[in-house]
Amino acid sequence: MIRFLVAALIVSTLALEIHAQDAAQDTAQEKVRPATSIATAATPISQIKALKDFQVELLYSVPKGQQGSWVNMCVGPSGTLIVSDQGGPLYRIHPPAIGTDAIARVEKIPVDIGEAQGLLWAFDSLYVVTNGRKYPIALYRVRDTNGDGELDKVEELRRFQGGGGEHGPHAVLLAPDGKSLRVVCGNQTKLTQFNTSRVPPVWGEDHLLPRMPDGNGFMRGVLGPGGAIYAVDPDGKNWEIVCVGFRNEYDAAFNRLGDLFTYDADMEWDFNTPWYRPTRVNLCASGAEFGWRNGAGKWPAYYPDSLPAVVDIGPGSPTGVAFGYGAKFPAKYQEAFYICDWSYGKLYAVHLTPEASAYTGVAEEFVAGTPLPLTDVVVRPEDGAMYFTIGGRNTQSGLYRVTYTGSESTAAVGNALRGVPDSAAKAREERRKLESFHGKKDPAAVATAWPYLKHPDRYLRYAARVAIEHQDAAEWKSKALAEKDPVAATQALLALIRVSASDPFHLPPGSPPVDENLRAEILAALGRIDWAKLNASQQLDLLRTYAVTLNRLGPPDKAGREALIAKFDAHYPAKGRELNAELCNLLVFLEAPSVAEKTLKLLAAAPTQEEQIDYARALRVLKTGWTLDQRADYFTWFLKAANYKGGNSLKGFFRIMKDDAVATLTSDEKVALKPVLEAAPAVQAVATTTPRPLVKKWTLEELTPLVETKLVKRDFDRGRKLFGQANCFACHRFAGEGGANGPDLTGLAGRFSAKDLLESVVDPSKVISDQYAAVVIRTLDGETVTGRIVNLSGDNLSVNTDMLNPNGLVGVKRQNIDKMQPSKTSMMPNGLLDTLREDEALDLMAFLLSRGDRNHAMFE
């Protein structure tokens, strides 16, 4: 596992030694009420670390038996804070003045509403989104009708179907125009009745091969589009879909430019599968679709009918978010987007940079603690301080305040275009112009949007296609079929198939048969696009357009099928994991005669379990073109895969894949293959590749001059293969594949030198990142547990003790903790380069520094 370096370079090792009795102490910065033991007090300040010159105060330790566990917060009238107990009422908080020893004053709000996961004070009202058991799950408006200063009238504005758990409706926030609201709903909330939609309501599962639901059956019958964000008027009468395709985004916030951002969840049960997507920050552009689908059906980020993340964060549990506007912080931190990770106890400052019509970003650890189950964060303009809460799932709750104590200027940054390059401002204006056509018909839309279908900016291409999809297809169908530019043609034909035919899973009863003439027309137009003239990204877009066409309109006739096989079999295998995955899916769908043989070779050579699973998943439904020996090789892979490590659903996914594959066998094949079908896998710590022997004990002094002078003419594919053989993929993601217990290494080259990277590999324990450091917990029973705290429930902590096994958790009761301190040893093993020759070490380093770009100059 290759060491991540952000925190290694900017954060020193956090030395903690927390005894149970320490949590009961009151200091000038720590007002805990009550605080008798580590089991009944909020996480003490001694156990929390913030960036240099930022101070954290514990203002209030919530008495759980009386005031529950707080999950949501907003700024109310006169600078009060309003918070909600996840399973109980609302509370009003009067924070003490900064620099005083006063204690926060907390009072229950005497109104019959609670269980809120969304709170907003706007239009002289408190908007409440409930998501519990006592109250109907809905958006409410709560007002003071008699002027006595107390809320007294509860008005239900819109009831939701679904939810009732942690994937239901969540936040409500005020739009920049000051005239409307945004309501955030997770993926267990059914789409509410909407008046308009900026997303063309033609969504589908759009899987070319049969869908594979969650391995444990979670939300098995729930179809896309998943979580949604709505624009709503203050009276809650008019609802418009803004964007869809989230798993379980909890909160959202607008930046100064009026762009909306959210922090979406991952599915931790999918760790180490090719369809796992890390928690991520998304730009919630108008009409956006982010591709959540149940189980193995989640769309990869490169699909052209979805939008990617701005920043991939990694494993975690997203909760509250906020921009730093109004905080008395240095300018950089006023502009930051703050996101709360509940499970790992991290408050990140995400620094967003306008780029083209969208943004890039870098996440910085701002506040962290162990445990620190963050639930919400707000900036209180009255004192310029940041406030955050911890709690949720009946865990111990607390209220904290963050202030800046350094010497940098904290003057308010008021210019919305501050730091925005002219080119980015222009591109953003172009995106907004295209978005103005979303959700409505406009005679100028097609002519305005069409030139942008071939624009190099992905967000502009996307906005243009959505604008066109909202217009009558009869107006632009012939234009799409006749388009000669290959990039514009791909986008236009994708739009045409989406608005012309429904996904089979979303077909209403009594739907007419597919339009075979349309299928022939679209396939003919796609067939005129020259594969060789497209780059890899454009080839992926073309394959996706074929997939959506064949999914929605069905397979072509025999001649058409043979023509497609001839066209794409010649390009398979390709250079690039993503291209091979999509080509494999298409050729399996077409039952190409050679796809079994070619794919089995790729399966045997794949350096990661994610890539192997991709091929095995596709082959599970291939019915023809097999030899008996090939069938045996395929089913033997399941014996190897039985020892692969991953999330809680991994074994279930393997079971589904094998059952589907067995269903394609003839009776004779089942008899012949009985020994391998019924064989029990040997239980062992299996890697995806054969362990390598020791070559030499490399030192930093030997390797540094090599990487500084010899990173030329390197081999990308061998570097990727070595990354797998060194077992790095087991813990780390790189270019969209790999494990989740270590950090994503894709962006290393943008921040660190080759020497810095080498040092962290050769001596991983020299500087340990707070973000990925293990803790050593000693219990009152005399036991020792070492690992990362990854989840909490009530007074129970879940600790991952093995980075190679995301599902290997040990439970520890908070009441039973005697001492907790950071481990002085990295969870990453030593000697990872010692099995490599000089040329192999250089290929691996080049691969890491390339950001996954096989066209990088190091490989020329």
mmCIF file of N, CA and C in Angstrom, residues 742-821:
data_model
loop_
_atom_site.group_PDB
_atom_site.id
_atom_site.type_symbol
_atom_site.label_atom_id
_atom_site.label_comp_id
_atom_site.label_asym_id
_atom_site.label_seq_id
_atom_site.Cartn_x
_atom_site.Cartn_y
_atom_site.Cartn_z
ATOM 1 N N GLY A 742 -7.516 2.948 2.660
ATOM 2 C CA GLY A 742 -6.465 3.936 2.541
ATOM 3 C C GLY A 742 -6.939 5.073 1.658
ATOM 4 N N PRO A 743 -6.148 6.132 1.548
ATOM 5 C CA PRO A 743 -6.561 7.294 0.756
ATOM 6 C C PRO A 743 -6.479 7.035 -0.742
ATOM 7 N N ASP A 744 -7.214 7.830 -1.496
ATOM 8 C CA ASP A 744 -7.160 7.809 -2.952
ATOM 9 C C ASP A 744 -5.843 8.463 -3.372
ATOM 10 N N LEU A 745 -5.062 7.772 -4.186
ATOM 11 C CA LEU A 745 -3.735 8.245 -4.550
ATOM 12 C C LEU A 745 -3.680 8.900 -5.926
ATOM 13 N N THR A 746 -4.815 9.059 -6.575
ATOM 14 C CA THR A 746 -4.815 9.526 -7.957
ATOM 15 C C THR A 746 -4.178 10.896 -8.105
ATOM 16 N N GLY A 747 -4.411 11.791 -7.168
ATOM 17 C CA GLY A 747 -3.953 13.167 -7.320
ATOM 18 C C GLY A 747 -2.591 13.469 -6.731
ATOM 19 N N LEU A 748 -1.798 12.447 -6.435
ATOM 20 C CA LEU A 748 -0.508 12.695 -5.790
ATOM 21 C C LEU A 748 0.390 13.644 -6.583
ATOM 22 N N ALA A 749 0.430 13.461 -7.910
ATOM 23 C CA ALA A 749 1.390 14.210 -8.718
ATOM 24 C C ALA A 749 1.151 15.705 -8.644
ATOM 25 N N GLY A 750 -0.058 16.129 -8.359
ATOM 26 C CA GLY A 750 -0.345 17.553 -8.316
ATOM 27 C C GLY A 750 0.124 18.223 -7.045
ATOM 28 N N ARG A 751 0.542 17.417 -6.057
ATOM 29 C CA ARG A 751 0.858 18.020 -4.760
ATOM 30 C C ARG A 751 2.231 17.645 -4.204
ATOM 31 N N PHE A 752 2.793 16.500 -4.660
ATOM 32 C CA PHE A 752 4.007 16.027 -4.001
ATOM 33 C C PHE A 752 5.065 15.577 -5.002
ATOM 34 N N SER A 753 6.308 15.692 -4.595
ATOM 35 C CA SER A 753 7.424 15.295 -5.446
ATOM 36 C C SER A 753 7.618 13.792 -5.376
ATOM 37 N N ALA A 754 8.397 13.287 -6.334
ATOM 38 C CA ALA A 754 8.705 11.857 -6.334
ATOM 39 C C ALA A 754 9.472 11.461 -5.074
ATOM 40 N N LYS A 755 10.354 12.353 -4.596
ATOM 41 C CA LYS A 755 11.124 12.044 -3.391
ATOM 42 C C LYS A 755 10.208 11.923 -2.169
ATOM 43 N N ASP A 756 9.251 12.844 -2.042
ATOM 44 C CA ASP A 756 8.317 12.771 -0.917
ATOM 45 C C ASP A 756 7.535 11.461 -0.955
ATOM 46 N N LEU A 757 7.096 11.085 -2.136
ATOM 47 C CA LEU A 757 6.350 9.842 -2.286
ATOM 48 C C LEU A 757 7.205 8.648 -1.907
ATOM 49 N N LEU A 758 8.436 8.644 -2.375
ATOM 50 C CA LEU A 758 9.337 7.545 -2.051
ATOM 51 C C LEU A 758 9.541 7.405 -0.542
ATOM 52 N N GLU A 759 9.735 8.524 0.124
ATOM 53 C CA GLU A 759 9.989 8.488 1.560
ATOM 54 C C GLU A 759 8.829 7.841 2.316
ATOM 55 N N SER A 760 7.614 8.148 1.890
ATOM 56 C CA SER A 760 6.471 7.590 2.595
ATOM 57 C C SER A 760 6.313 6.097 2.338
ATOM 58 N N VAL A 761 6.833 5.626 1.192
ATOM 59 C CA VAL A 761 6.764 4.194 0.892
ATOM 60 C C VAL A 761 7.846 3.436 1.646
ATOM 61 N N VAL A 762 9.047 3.989 1.633
ATOM 62 C CA VAL A 762 10.177 3.311 2.268
ATOM 63 C C VAL A 762 10.041 3.297 3.793
ATOM 64 N N ASP A 763 9.521 4.391 4.370
ATOM 65 C CA ASP A 763 9.398 4.488 5.829
ATOM 66 C C ASP A 763 7.998 4.983 6.176
ATOM 67 N N PRO A 764 6.976 4.122 6.073
ATOM 68 C CA PRO A 764 5.588 4.573 6.254
ATOM 69 C C PRO A 764 5.261 5.041 7.653
ATOM 70 N N SER A 765 6.037 4.664 8.648
ATOM 71 C CA SER A 765 5.724 5.059 10.022
ATOM 72 C C SER A 765 6.443 6.333 10.456
ATOM 73 N N LYS A 766 7.229 6.933 9.546
ATOM 74 C CA LYS A 766 7.978 8.129 9.938
ATOM 75 C C LYS A 766 7.047 9.265 10.313
ATOM 76 N N VAL A 767 6.047 9.514 9.461
ATOM 77 C CA VAL A 767 5.022 10.513 9.754
ATOM 78 C C VAL A 767 3.691 9.884 9.411
ATOM 79 N N ILE A 768 2.804 9.785 10.388
ATOM 80 C CA ILE A 768 1.528 9.096 10.198
ATOM 81 C C ILE A 768 0.422 10.121 10.051
ATOM 82 N N SER A 769 -0.338 10.007 8.980
ATOM 83 C CA SER A 769 -1.448 10.923 8.746
ATOM 84 C C SER A 769 -2.518 10.751 9.805
ATOM 85 N N ASP A 770 -2.968 11.874 10.373
ATOM 86 C CA ASP A 770 -4.096 11.807 11.307
ATOM 87 C C ASP A 770 -5.316 11.166 10.649
ATOM 88 N N GLN A 771 -5.481 11.453 9.350
ATOM 89 C CA GLN A 771 -6.686 11.001 8.667
ATOM 90 C C GLN A 771 -6.758 9.483 8.592
ATOM 91 N N TYR A 772 -5.593 8.820 8.495
ATOM 92 C CA TYR A 772 -5.611 7.375 8.313
ATOM 93 C C TYR A 772 -4.853 6.639 9.414
ATOM 94 N N ALA A 773 -4.574 7.344 10.509
ATOM 95 C CA ALA A 773 -3.859 6.713 11.602
ATOM 96 C C ALA A 773 -4.763 5.767 12.380
ATOM 97 N N ALA A 774 -4.139 4.742 12.922
ATOM 98 C CA ALA A 774 -4.857 3.825 13.799
ATOM 99 C C ALA A 774 -4.807 4.344 15.231
ATOM 100 N N VAL A 775 -5.734 3.865 16.047
ATOM 101 C CA VAL A 775 -5.690 4.151 17.475
ATOM 102 C C VAL A 775 -5.516 2.836 18.221
ATOM 103 N N VAL A 776 -4.908 2.945 19.378
ATOM 104 C CA VAL A 776 -4.759 1.778 20.256
ATOM 105 C C VAL A 776 -5.719 1.968 21.424
ATOM 106 N N ILE A 777 -6.680 1.068 21.554
ATOM 107 C CA ILE A 777 -7.682 1.144 22.614
ATOM 108 C C ILE A 777 -7.400 0.042 23.622
ATOM 109 N N ARG A 778 -7.261 0.429 24.874
ATOM 110 C CA ARG A 778 -7.119 -0.547 25.955
ATOM 111 C C ARG A 778 -8.400 -0.523 26.774
ATOM 112 N N THR A 779 -8.963 -1.688 27.008
ATOM 113 C CA THR A 779 -10.236 -1.762 27.711
ATOM 114 C C THR A 779 -10.022 -2.071 29.186
ATOM 115 N N LEU A 780 -11.092 -1.880 29.945
ATOM 116 C CA LEU A 780 -11.031 -2.191 31.377
ATOM 117 C C LEU A 780 -10.849 -3.676 31.615
ATOM 118 N N ASP A 781 -11.141 -4.500 30.590
ATOM 119 C CA ASP A 781 -10.948 -5.946 30.694
ATOM 120 C C ASP A 781 -9.518 -6.361 30.395
ATOM 121 N N GLY A 782 -8.668 -5.392 30.062
ATOM 122 C CA GLY A 782 -7.273 -5.712 29.778
ATOM 123 C C GLY A 782 -7.000 -6.056 28.328
ATOM 124 N N GLU A 783 -7.985 -5.922 27.443
ATOM 125 C CA GLU A 783 -7.777 -6.225 26.034
ATOM 126 C C GLU A 783 -7.242 -4.991 25.304
ATOM 127 N N THR A 784 -6.566 -5.234 24.172
ATOM 128 C CA THR A 784 -6.057 -4.159 23.331
ATOM 129 C C THR A 784 -6.613 -4.335 21.926
ATOM 130 N N VAL A 785 -7.181 -3.265 21.384
ATOM 131 C CA VAL A 785 -7.709 -3.268 20.024
ATOM 132 C C VAL A 785 -7.016 -2.142 19.262
ATOM 133 N N THR A 786 -6.404 -2.462 18.125
ATOM 134 C CA THR A 786 -5.700 -1.473 17.315
ATOM 135 C C THR A 786 -6.346 -1.405 15.937
ATOM 136 N N GLY A 787 -6.685 -0.206 15.509
ATOM 137 C CA GLY A 787 -7.294 -0.028 14.198
ATOM 138 C C GLY A 787 -7.904 1.358 14.064
ATOM 139 N N ARG A 788 -8.745 1.543 13.032
ATOM 140 C CA ARG A 788 -9.421 2.819 12.794
ATOM 141 C C ARG A 788 -10.878 2.716 13.207
ATOM 142 N N ILE A 789 -11.359 3.709 13.949
ATOM 143 C CA ILE A 789 -12.777 3.768 14.285
ATOM 144 C C ILE A 789 -13.531 4.166 13.028
ATOM 145 N N VAL A 790 -14.474 3.332 12.589
ATOM 146 C CA VAL A 790 -15.156 3.573 11.313
ATOM 147 C C VAL A 790 -16.661 3.710 11.457
ATOM 148 N N ASN A 791 -17.224 3.398 12.627
ATOM 149 C CA ASN A 791 -18.672 3.516 12.776
ATOM 150 C C ASN A 791 -19.013 3.553 14.256
ATOM 151 N N LEU A 792 -20.195 4.110 14.540
ATOM 152 C CA LEU A 792 -20.669 4.202 15.906
ATOM 153 C C LEU A 792 -22.153 3.908 15.937
ATOM 154 N N SER A 793 -22.613 3.379 17.033
ATOM 155 C CA SER A 793 -24.043 3.171 17.242
ATOM 156 C C SER A 793 -24.286 3.165 18.740
ATOM 157 N N GLY A 794 -25.018 4.182 19.210
ATOM 158 C CA GLY A 794 -25.211 4.298 20.646
ATOM 159 C C GLY A 794 -23.865 4.452 21.323
ATOM 160 N N ASP A 795 -23.561 3.567 22.259
ATOM 161 C CA ASP A 795 -22.290 3.618 22.963
ATOM 162 C C ASP A 795 -21.301 2.576 22.457
ATOM 163 N N ASN A 796 -21.513 2.083 21.236
ATOM 164 C CA ASN A 796 -20.632 1.077 20.650
ATOM 165 C C ASN A 796 -19.786 1.674 19.534
ATOM 166 N N LEU A 797 -18.497 1.348 19.524
ATOM 167 C CA LEU A 797 -17.572 1.759 18.482
ATOM 168 C C LEU A 797 -17.225 0.546 17.625
ATOM 169 N N SER A 798 -17.192 0.734 16.313
ATOM 170 C CA SER A 798 -16.735 -0.317 15.402
ATOM 171 C C SER A 798 -15.337 0.056 14.928
ATOM 172 N N VAL A 799 -14.386 -0.856 15.108
ATOM 173 C CA VAL A 799 -12.983 -0.591 14.787
ATOM 174 C C VAL A 799 -12.539 -1.557 13.698
ATOM 175 N N ASN A 800 -12.013 -0.999 12.596
ATOM 176 C CA ASN A 800 -11.428 -1.841 11.552
ATOM 177 C C ASN A 800 -9.989 -2.146 11.923
ATOM 178 N N THR A 801 -9.681 -3.404 12.090
ATOM 179 C CA THR A 801 -8.358 -3.815 12.555
ATOM 180 C C THR A 801 -7.469 -4.341 11.437
ATOM 181 N N ASP A 802 -7.994 -4.408 10.208
ATOM 182 C CA ASP A 802 -7.231 -4.972 9.092
ATOM 183 C C ASP A 802 -7.546 -4.161 7.836
ATOM 184 N N MET A 803 -6.595 -3.379 7.351
ATOM 185 C CA MET A 803 -6.833 -2.546 6.176
ATOM 186 C C MET A 803 -7.138 -3.372 4.936
ATOM 187 N N LEU A 804 -6.713 -4.631 4.924
ATOM 188 C CA LEU A 804 -6.974 -5.472 3.763
ATOM 189 C C LEU A 804 -8.370 -6.072 3.783
ATOM 190 N N ASN A 805 -9.090 -5.874 4.875
ATOM 191 C CA ASN A 805 -10.428 -6.437 4.997
ATOM 192 C C ASN A 805 -11.378 -5.363 5.511
ATOM 193 N N PRO A 806 -12.046 -4.628 4.613
ATOM 194 C CA PRO A 806 -12.929 -3.541 5.045
ATOM 195 C C PRO A 806 -14.060 -3.999 5.943
ATOM 196 N N ASN A 807 -14.405 -5.278 5.863
ATOM 197 C CA ASN A 807 -15.513 -5.792 6.660
ATOM 198 C C ASN A 807 -15.051 -6.434 7.963
ATOM 199 N N GLY A 808 -13.744 -6.365 8.244
ATOM 200 C CA GLY A 808 -13.220 -6.950 9.474
ATOM 201 C C GLY A 808 -13.303 -5.970 10.627
ATOM 202 N N LEU A 809 -14.415 -5.982 11.348
ATOM 203 C CA LEU A 809 -14.680 -5.001 12.396
ATOM 204 C C LEU A 809 -14.725 -5.658 13.766
ATOM 205 N N VAL A 810 -14.247 -4.916 14.758
ATOM 206 C CA VAL A 810 -14.303 -5.350 16.155
ATOM 207 C C VAL A 810 -15.105 -4.306 16.917
ATOM 208 N N GLY A 811 -16.057 -4.740 17.710
ATOM 209 C CA GLY A 811 -16.874 -3.824 18.491
ATOM 210 C C GLY A 811 -16.267 -3.543 19.858
ATOM 211 N N VAL A 812 -16.326 -2.281 20.270
ATOM 212 C CA VAL A 812 -15.831 -1.875 21.587
ATOM 213 C C VAL A 812 -16.893 -0.993 22.229
ATOM 214 N N LYS A 813 -17.280 -1.300 23.453
ATOM 215 C CA LYS A 813 -18.234 -0.476 24.193
ATOM 216 C C LYS A 813 -17.516 0.739 24.781
ATOM 217 N N ARG A 814 -18.105 1.895 24.575
ATOM 218 C CA ARG A 814 -17.464 3.118 25.050
ATOM 219 C C ARG A 814 -17.259 3.092 26.564
ATOM 220 N N GLN A 815 -18.198 2.500 27.289
ATOM 221 C CA GLN A 815 -18.084 2.459 28.750
ATOM 222 C C GLN A 815 -16.912 1.596 29.209
ATOM 223 N N ASN A 816 -16.425 0.718 28.303
ATOM 224 C CA ASN A 816 -15.378 -0.224 28.686
ATOM 225 C C ASN A 816 -13.994 0.258 28.300
ATOM 226 N N ILE A 817 -13.872 1.507 27.786
ATOM 227 C CA ILE A 817 -12.566 2.019 27.372
ATOM 228 C C ILE A 817 -11.815 2.561 28.579
ATOM 229 N N ASP A 818 -10.603 2.084 28.773
ATOM 230 C CA ASP A 818 -9.736 2.598 29.836
ATOM 231 C C ASP A 818 -8.803 3.669 29.303
ATOM 232 N N LYS A 819 -8.223 3.418 28.139
ATOM 233 C CA LYS A 819 -7.257 4.351 27.568
ATOM 234 C C LYS A 819 -7.309 4.235 26.050
ATOM 235 N N MET A 820 -7.126 5.402 25.379
ATOM 236 C CA MET A 820 -7.099 5.408 23.923
ATOM 237 C C MET A 820 -6.013 6.363 23.473
ATOM 238 N N GLN A 821 -5.129 5.909 22.581
ATOM 239 C CA GLN A 821 -4.035 6.743 22.108
ATOM 240 C C GLN A 821 -3.704 6.357 20.675
#
